[in-house]
Coordinates of C-alpha atoms in Angstrom, one line a residue:
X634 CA -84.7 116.9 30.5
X635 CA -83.5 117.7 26.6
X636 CA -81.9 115.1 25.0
X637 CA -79.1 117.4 25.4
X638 CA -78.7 117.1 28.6
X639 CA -79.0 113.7 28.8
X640 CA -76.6 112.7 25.8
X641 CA -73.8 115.1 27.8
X642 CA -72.5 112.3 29.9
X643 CA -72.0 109.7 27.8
X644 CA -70.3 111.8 25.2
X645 CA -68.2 113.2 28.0
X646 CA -67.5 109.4 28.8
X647 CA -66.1 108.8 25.6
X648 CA -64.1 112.5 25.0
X649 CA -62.6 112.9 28.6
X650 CA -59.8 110.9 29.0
X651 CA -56.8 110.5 27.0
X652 CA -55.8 107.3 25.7
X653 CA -53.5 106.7 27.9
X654 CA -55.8 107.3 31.0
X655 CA -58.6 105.1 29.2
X656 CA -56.5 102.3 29.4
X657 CA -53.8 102.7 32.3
X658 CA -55.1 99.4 33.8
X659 CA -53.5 97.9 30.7
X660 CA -50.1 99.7 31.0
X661 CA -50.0 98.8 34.9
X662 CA -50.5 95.4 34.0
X663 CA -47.4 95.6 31.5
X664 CA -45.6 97.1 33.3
X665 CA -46.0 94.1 36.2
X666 CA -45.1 91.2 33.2
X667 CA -41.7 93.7 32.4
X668 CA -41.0 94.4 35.9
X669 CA -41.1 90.7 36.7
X670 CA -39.6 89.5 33.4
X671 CA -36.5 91.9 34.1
X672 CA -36.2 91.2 37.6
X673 CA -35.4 87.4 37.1
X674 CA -33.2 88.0 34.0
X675 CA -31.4 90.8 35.3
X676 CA -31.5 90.6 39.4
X677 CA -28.4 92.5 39.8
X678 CA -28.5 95.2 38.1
X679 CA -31.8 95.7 40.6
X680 CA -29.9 94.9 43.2
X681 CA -27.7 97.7 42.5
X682 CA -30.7 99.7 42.1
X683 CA -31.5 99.0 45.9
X684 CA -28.7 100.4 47.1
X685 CA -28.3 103.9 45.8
X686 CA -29.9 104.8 49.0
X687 CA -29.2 108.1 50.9
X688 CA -31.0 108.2 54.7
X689 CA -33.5 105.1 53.4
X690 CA -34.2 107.5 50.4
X691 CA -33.7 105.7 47.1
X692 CA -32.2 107.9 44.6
X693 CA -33.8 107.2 41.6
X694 CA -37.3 106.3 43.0
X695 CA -37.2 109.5 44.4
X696 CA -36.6 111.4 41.2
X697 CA -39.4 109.6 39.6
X698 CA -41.8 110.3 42.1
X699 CA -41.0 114.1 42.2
X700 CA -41.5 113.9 38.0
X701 CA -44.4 111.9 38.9
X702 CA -46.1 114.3 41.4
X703 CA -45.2 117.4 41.0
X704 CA -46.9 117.7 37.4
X705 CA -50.1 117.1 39.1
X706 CA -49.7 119.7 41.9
X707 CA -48.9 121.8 39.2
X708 CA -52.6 122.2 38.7
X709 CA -54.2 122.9 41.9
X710 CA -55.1 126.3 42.7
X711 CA -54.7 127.2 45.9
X712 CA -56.3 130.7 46.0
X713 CA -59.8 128.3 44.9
X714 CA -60.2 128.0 48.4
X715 CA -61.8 131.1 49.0
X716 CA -64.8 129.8 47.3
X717 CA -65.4 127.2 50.1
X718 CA -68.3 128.5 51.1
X719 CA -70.5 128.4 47.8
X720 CA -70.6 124.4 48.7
X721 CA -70.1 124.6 52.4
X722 CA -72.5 120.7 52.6
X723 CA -70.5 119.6 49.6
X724 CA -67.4 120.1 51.0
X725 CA -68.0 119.1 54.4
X726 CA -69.8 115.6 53.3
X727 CA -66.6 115.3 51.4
X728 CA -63.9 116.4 54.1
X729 CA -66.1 114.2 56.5
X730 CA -65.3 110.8 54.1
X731 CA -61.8 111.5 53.2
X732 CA -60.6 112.0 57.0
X733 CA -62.8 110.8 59.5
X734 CA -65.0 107.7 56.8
X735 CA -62.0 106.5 54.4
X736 CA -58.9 106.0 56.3
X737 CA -60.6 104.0 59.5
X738 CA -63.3 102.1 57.5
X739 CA -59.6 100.8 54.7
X740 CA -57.8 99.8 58.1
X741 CA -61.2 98.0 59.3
X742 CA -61.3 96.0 55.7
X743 CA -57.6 95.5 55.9
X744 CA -58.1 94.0 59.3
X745 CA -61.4 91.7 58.2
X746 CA -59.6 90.2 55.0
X747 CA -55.9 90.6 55.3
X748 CA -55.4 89.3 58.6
X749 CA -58.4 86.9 59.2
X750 CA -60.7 86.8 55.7
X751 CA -57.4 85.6 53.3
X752 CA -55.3 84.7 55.6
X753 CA -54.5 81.4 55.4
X754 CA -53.6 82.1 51.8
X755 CA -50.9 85.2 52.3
X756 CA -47.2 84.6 53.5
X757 CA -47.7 85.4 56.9
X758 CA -44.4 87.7 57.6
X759 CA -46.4 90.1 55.0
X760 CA -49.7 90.3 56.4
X761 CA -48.7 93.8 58.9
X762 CA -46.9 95.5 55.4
X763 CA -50.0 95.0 53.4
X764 CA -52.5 96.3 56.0
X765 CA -49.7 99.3 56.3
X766 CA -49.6 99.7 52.1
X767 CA -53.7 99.7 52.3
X768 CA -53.8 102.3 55.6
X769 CA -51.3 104.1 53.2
X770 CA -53.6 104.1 50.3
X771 CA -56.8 105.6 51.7
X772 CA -54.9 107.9 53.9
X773 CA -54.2 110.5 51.3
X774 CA -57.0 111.9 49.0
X775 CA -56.8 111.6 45.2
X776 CA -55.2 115.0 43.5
X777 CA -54.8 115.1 39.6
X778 CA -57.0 112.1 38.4
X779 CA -60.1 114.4 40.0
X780 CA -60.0 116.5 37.5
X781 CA -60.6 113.7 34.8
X782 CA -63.2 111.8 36.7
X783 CA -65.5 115.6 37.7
X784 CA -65.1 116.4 34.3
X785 CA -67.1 112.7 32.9
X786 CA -69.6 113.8 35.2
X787 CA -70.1 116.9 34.3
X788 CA -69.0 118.2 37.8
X789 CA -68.6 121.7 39.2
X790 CA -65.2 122.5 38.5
X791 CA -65.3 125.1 40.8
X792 CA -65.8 123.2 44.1
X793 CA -63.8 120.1 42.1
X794 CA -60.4 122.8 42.5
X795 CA -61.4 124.2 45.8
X796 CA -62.2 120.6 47.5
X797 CA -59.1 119.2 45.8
X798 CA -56.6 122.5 47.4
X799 CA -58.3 122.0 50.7
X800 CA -57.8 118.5 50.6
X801 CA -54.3 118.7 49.5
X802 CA -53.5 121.6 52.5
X803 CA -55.3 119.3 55.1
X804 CA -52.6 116.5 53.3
X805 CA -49.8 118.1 54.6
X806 CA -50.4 118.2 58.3
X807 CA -52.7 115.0 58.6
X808 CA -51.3 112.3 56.2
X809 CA -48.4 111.4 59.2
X810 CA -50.5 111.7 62.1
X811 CA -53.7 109.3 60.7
X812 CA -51.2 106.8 58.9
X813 CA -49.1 107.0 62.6
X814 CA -52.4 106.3 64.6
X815 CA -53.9 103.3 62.3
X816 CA -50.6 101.6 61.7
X817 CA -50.6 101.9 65.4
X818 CA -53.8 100.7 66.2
X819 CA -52.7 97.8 63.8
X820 CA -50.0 96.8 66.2
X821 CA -47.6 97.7 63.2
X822 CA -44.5 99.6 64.1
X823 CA -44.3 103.4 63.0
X824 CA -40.8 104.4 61.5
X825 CA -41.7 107.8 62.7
X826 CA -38.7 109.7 61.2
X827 CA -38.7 108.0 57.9
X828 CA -42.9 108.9 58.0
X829 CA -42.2 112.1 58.6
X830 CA -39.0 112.6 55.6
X831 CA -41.7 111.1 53.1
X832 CA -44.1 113.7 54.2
X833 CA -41.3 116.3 53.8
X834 CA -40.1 114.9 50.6
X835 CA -43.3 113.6 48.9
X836 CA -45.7 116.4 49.7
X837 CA -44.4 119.5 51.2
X838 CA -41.6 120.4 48.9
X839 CA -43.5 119.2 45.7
X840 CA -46.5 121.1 46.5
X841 CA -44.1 124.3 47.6
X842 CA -41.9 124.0 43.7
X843 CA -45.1 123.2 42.1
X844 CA -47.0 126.5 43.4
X845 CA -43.6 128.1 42.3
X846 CA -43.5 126.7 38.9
X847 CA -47.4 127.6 38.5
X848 CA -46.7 131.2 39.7
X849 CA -44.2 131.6 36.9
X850 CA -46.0 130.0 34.3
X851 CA -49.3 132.1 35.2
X852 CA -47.1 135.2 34.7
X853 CA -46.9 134.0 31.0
X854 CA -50.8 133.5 30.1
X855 CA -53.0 131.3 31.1
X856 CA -52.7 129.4 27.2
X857 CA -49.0 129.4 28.0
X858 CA -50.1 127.6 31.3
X859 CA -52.0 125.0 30.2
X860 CA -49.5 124.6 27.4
X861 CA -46.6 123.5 29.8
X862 CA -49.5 121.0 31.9
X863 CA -49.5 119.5 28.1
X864 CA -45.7 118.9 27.6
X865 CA -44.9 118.0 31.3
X866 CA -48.2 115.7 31.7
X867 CA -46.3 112.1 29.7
X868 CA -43.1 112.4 31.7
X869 CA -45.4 112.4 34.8
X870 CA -47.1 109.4 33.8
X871 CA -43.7 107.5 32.1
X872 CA -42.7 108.3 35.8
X873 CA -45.3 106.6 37.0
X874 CA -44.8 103.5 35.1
X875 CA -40.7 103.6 35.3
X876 CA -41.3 103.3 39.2
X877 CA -43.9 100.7 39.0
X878 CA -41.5 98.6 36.6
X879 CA -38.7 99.0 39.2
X880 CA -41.0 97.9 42.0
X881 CA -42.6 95.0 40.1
X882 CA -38.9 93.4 39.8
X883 CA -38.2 94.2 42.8
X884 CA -42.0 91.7 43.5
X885 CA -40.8 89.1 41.2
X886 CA -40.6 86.5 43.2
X887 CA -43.5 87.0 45.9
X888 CA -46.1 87.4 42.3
X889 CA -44.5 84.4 40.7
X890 CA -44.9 82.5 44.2
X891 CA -48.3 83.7 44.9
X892 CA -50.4 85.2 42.1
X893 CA -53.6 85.4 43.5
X894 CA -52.0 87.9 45.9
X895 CA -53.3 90.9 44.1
X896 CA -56.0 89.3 43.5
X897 CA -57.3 89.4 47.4
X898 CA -55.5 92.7 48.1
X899 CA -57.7 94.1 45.0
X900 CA -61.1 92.9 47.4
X901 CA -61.0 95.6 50.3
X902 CA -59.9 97.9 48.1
X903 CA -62.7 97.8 45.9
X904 CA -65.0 97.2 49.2
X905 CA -63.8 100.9 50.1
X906 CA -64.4 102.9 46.7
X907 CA -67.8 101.4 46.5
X908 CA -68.6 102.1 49.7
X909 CA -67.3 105.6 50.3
X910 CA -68.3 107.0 46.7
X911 CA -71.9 105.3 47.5
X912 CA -72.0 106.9 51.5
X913 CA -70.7 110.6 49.8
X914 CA -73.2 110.3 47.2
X915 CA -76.0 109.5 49.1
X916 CA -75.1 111.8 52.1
X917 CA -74.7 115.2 50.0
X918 CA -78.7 113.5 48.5
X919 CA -79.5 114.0 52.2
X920 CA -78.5 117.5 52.7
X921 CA -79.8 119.0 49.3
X922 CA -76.5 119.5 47.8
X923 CA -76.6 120.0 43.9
X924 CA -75.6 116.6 41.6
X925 CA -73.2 118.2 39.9
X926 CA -71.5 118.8 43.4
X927 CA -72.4 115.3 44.7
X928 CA -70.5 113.7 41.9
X929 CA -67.0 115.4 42.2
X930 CA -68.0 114.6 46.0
X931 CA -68.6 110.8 45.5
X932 CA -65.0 110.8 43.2
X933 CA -62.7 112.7 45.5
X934 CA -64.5 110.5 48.6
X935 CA -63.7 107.5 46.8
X936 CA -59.9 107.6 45.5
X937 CA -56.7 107.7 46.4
X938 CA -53.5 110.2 45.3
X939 CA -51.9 106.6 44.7
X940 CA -48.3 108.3 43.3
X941 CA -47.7 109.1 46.7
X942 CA -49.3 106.1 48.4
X943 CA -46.4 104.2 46.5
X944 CA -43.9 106.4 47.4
X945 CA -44.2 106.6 51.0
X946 CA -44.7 102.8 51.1
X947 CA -41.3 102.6 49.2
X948 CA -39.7 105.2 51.4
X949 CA -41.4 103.6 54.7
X950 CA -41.1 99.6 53.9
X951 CA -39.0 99.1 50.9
X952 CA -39.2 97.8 48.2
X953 CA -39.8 94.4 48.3
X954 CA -42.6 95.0 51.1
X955 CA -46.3 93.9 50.8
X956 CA -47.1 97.3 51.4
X957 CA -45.5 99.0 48.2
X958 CA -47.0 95.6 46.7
X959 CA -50.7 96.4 48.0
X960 CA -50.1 100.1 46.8
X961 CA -49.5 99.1 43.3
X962 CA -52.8 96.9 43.2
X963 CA -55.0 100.2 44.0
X964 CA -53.1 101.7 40.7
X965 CA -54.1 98.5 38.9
X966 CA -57.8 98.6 39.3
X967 CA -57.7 102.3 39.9
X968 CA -59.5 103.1 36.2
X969 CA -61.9 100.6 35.6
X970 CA -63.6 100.8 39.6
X971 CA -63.9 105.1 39.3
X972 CA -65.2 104.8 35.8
X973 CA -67.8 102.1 36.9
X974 CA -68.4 105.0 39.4
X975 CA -68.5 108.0 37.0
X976 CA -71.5 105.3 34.9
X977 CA -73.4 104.7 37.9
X978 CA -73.6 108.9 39.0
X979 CA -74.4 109.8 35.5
X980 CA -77.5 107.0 35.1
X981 CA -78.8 107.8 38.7
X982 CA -79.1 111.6 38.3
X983 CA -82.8 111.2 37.9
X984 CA -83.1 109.6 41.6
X985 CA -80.8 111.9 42.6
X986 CA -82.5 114.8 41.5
X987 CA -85.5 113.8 42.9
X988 CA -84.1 113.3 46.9
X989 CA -82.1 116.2 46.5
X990 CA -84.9 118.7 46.1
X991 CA -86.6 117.0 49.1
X992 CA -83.4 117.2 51.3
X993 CA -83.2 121.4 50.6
X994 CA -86.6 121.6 51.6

């Protein structure tokens, strides 16, 4: 292997992500203190907030999550699909973790620590809404942050847009059914018409005005194209941080009662990334697949489209619920756990290399 070649991933490390992506942990952790800090200064005008509710929609939460989103769905290309089959094992290790590995093995963890594990520690009126925010997590596949994370790896971007338009066209007919069955098999009530309004609201008509938007934009060039993802991408992510501001004052008091809350919600959810991006990693090994294909495969595996993990916990269990609470924590330690990921693929490539060409024999 050059030097070349082995310098690539490291300096891809460094040059991939904006600053602002580098250090979203930082602004999520802000945006908590100013969330809290407002919400005990200013509780009514939050209280307000609250009720500018139309069927259990909240009116401004649901502008900032459409700003949020539909930037982001702005960049999948649906017609990529029709490339599936130059990774068929890539994409099927990876379509076998997202639906069938990551949504049953969150509930499991949620199960083991929330309710039993921690415990004795959590207010126990909360414990069903933050099993239901972490069922809510892992039940819907990570969209735009992909992108960044295939690209520090040096990752096909080909399957990377194919996996990820598959992934979000499964999204629309399995998030409510697989969120429905575990919260059931949690004993935790389903709200099945507010479940199925977030799924309406959240990902079918985004995705629909963001394949719009892209068609017209396309029309125009594809520099014009990637010119508009460049103006639009900071109001999606001051979206992001206005909702998590609203929802942290909203939290005040549970955080101020109990910090080491997100503290234990943060351990199954790092218990999941780990494990899924390890089982991905090591099962697309097994079947020969290429490491630039694992690696994308590992990421997408591993995390979460959290935007609309929040939104639907909102929508589903206000809020002031443990599960828009246990939500937020996976968009806390969302950064630092996929880059720890990205470092680990890039140094084991090696080992990888050498399995791989064993499993393709």
């Amino acid at each position: 292997m050059s030097f070349r070649t082995q310098a690539e991933p490291r300096r891809q490390e460094r040059g991939g992500m904006s600053g602002f992506e580098r250090y979203l942990t930082l602004w999520v952790f802000l945006c908590i203190v100013l969330g809290v800090a407002l919400g005990q200064y200013m509780p009514a005008l939050f209280q307000a907030i609250g009720r500018l509710e139309v069927a259990q929609v909240n009116l401004p939460v649901g502008l900032l999550i459409w700003v949020m989103i539909i930037p982001m769905l702005l960049k999948v290309d649906f017609g990529a699909m029709g490339q599936i089959k130059q990774h068929w094992r890539g994409i099927g290790v990876t379509l076998f973790i997202n639906w069938a590995v990551k949504p049953f093995s969150m509930a499991l963890l949620g199960w083991l620590f929330i309710r039993h594990v921690f415990s004795p520690w959590l207010p126990a009126e909360q414990l069903d809404s933050y099993i239901a925010g972490l069922i809510l997590l892992a039940a819907a596949p990570c969209t735009a942050m992909v992108f960044v994370w295939s690209r520090l790896t040096g990752g096909d971007p080909v399957f990377t847009l194919s996996q990820v338009a598959l992934n979000d066209t499964i999204m629309v007919f399995a998030f409510a059914p697989i969120v429905g069955l575990l919260l059931g098999l949690s004993a935790i009530t389903v709200p099945w018409d507010t479940l199925l309004v977030s799924v309406g609201l959240y990902i079918v008509i985004p995705v629909i005005l963001a394949q719009l938007w892209r068609r017209v934009l396309m029309r125009r060039g594809q520099a014009a194209f990637e010119a508009a993802l460049a103006r639009i991408g900071p109001y999606s992510m001051a979206a992001l941080l206005l909702t998590l501001v609203l929802l942290f004052a909203f939290q005040g008091e549970a955080i101020i009662g109990q910090p080491l809350v997100i503290a234990m919600l943060a351990v199954p959810i790092l218990i999941q990334v780990i494990f899924n991006s390890g089982l991905a990693y090591w099962l697309n090994r097994c079947v020969g697949e290429k490491h630039d294909i694992a690696c994308p495969s590992a990421l997408i595996g591993a995390s979460n489209f959290f935007e609309l993990s929040v939104a639907a916990a909102i929508s589903l269990f206000g809020f002031q619920s443990g599960a828009a609470l246990a939500t937020v924590v996976g968009v806390l330690i969302e950064v630092p756990v996929m880059l720890l990921v990205v470092r680990v693929v890039n140094r084991s490539k090696g080992w990888y290399d050498k399995g791989a060409r064993r499993g393709s024999q």
